[in-house]
DNA sequence: CGCATCCTTGAAATAATATTGCTATAGTCC
DNA sequence: GGACTATAGCAATATTATTTCAAGGATGCG
């Protein structure tokens, strides 16, 4: 698939497998997708180079590690002018407790997923940082009670 | 930290590093956290065993791979009886397009993050599967226009 | 205060894996 | 059909993972 830019069945199998287990060895991956290790590794590298694979992450158990509170925050801005948006996004990127941020349609402008050690820290962040930030008009939070499914990524059949 | 259950500074460095780069070699990881490879690997294994690390995943570029539509769906159920909840969750787990599901406080009962190739497929899923599912009372969707930040996991300083 | 115990580290050796170089083969386009 | 391109796989090498084991440091108790 190097230059052509088209993914074949083996590429998709590689992607699916790596999405499920990002630390599988190349030997095992090769076996699963039906190749010998060298061409398999070459494909993985090509997929990385081409940006189909953007990185690898360990999934950590937030609760066990003392991060017990997660909320969704829907944020409305006062001004949606280009420069204001950019500034808000920059702020969001600088807040460690905000792990994900999406521009959304509908009533709010942004949907944030925030993670913190406890309710107090979360409240502190929402009131003192988020709500108080320049250009923030409204913040509506939804507390996450439990994670029922977590398979981030894409549905590869 | 094996049996004591207490994480020291090195364990935290390991977790932070692996959250950022899940495919780093043990040699490199060891160097970063200030250990030689053998004890470093032992700690990683211990962290996995103890469930602090629950897995590794490749992050795929959804857009490049043809999954261009993501929505949040807030779902309200008619009945929140234990068995009904369980059934709904089982259904959610079986839908590939639902990648994440959270029980939430507030107006809705569940927040779903759904991923699909296009608006049509998403509409199809929402109308024919989600809204039509037994015990589903209300579905309110929010289209994701753009991903501005994506650092899933926890804020390890 | 000193000794025994427990835990963890790191050096060395070994096993496994990743990676490179090269040749062969299959598919494609004149 | 013949030349070209792309990709597979074998073989060799480099790198990494993993095991084994002896030594060092902390802790608790006599």
Coordinates of C-alpha atoms (C1' of nucleotides) in Angstrom, one line a residue, chain C residues 8-25:
Chain C
dT8 C1' 14.5 -4.5 44.9
dT9 C1' 18.2 -3.5 42.1
dG10 C1' 21.5 -4.4 38.3
dA11 C1' 25.1 -7.4 35.8
dA12 C1' 25.3 -11.3 32.9
dA13 C1' 23.5 -14.8 30.1
dT14 C1' 19.9 -16.4 27.1
dA15 C1' 15.8 -16.3 24.4
dA16 C1' 13.0 -13.8 21.5
dT17 C1' 12.0 -10.1 18.5
dA18 C1' 12.9 -6.3 15.3
dT19 C1' 15.2 -4.9 11.3
dT20 C1' 17.9 -4.9 7.1
dG21 C1' 19.4 -6.7 2.6
dC22 C1' 18.5 -9.4 -1.0
dT23 C1' 16.2 -12.5 -4.2
dA24 C1' 12.1 -14.3 -6.1
dT25 C1' 7.4 -14.0 -7.6

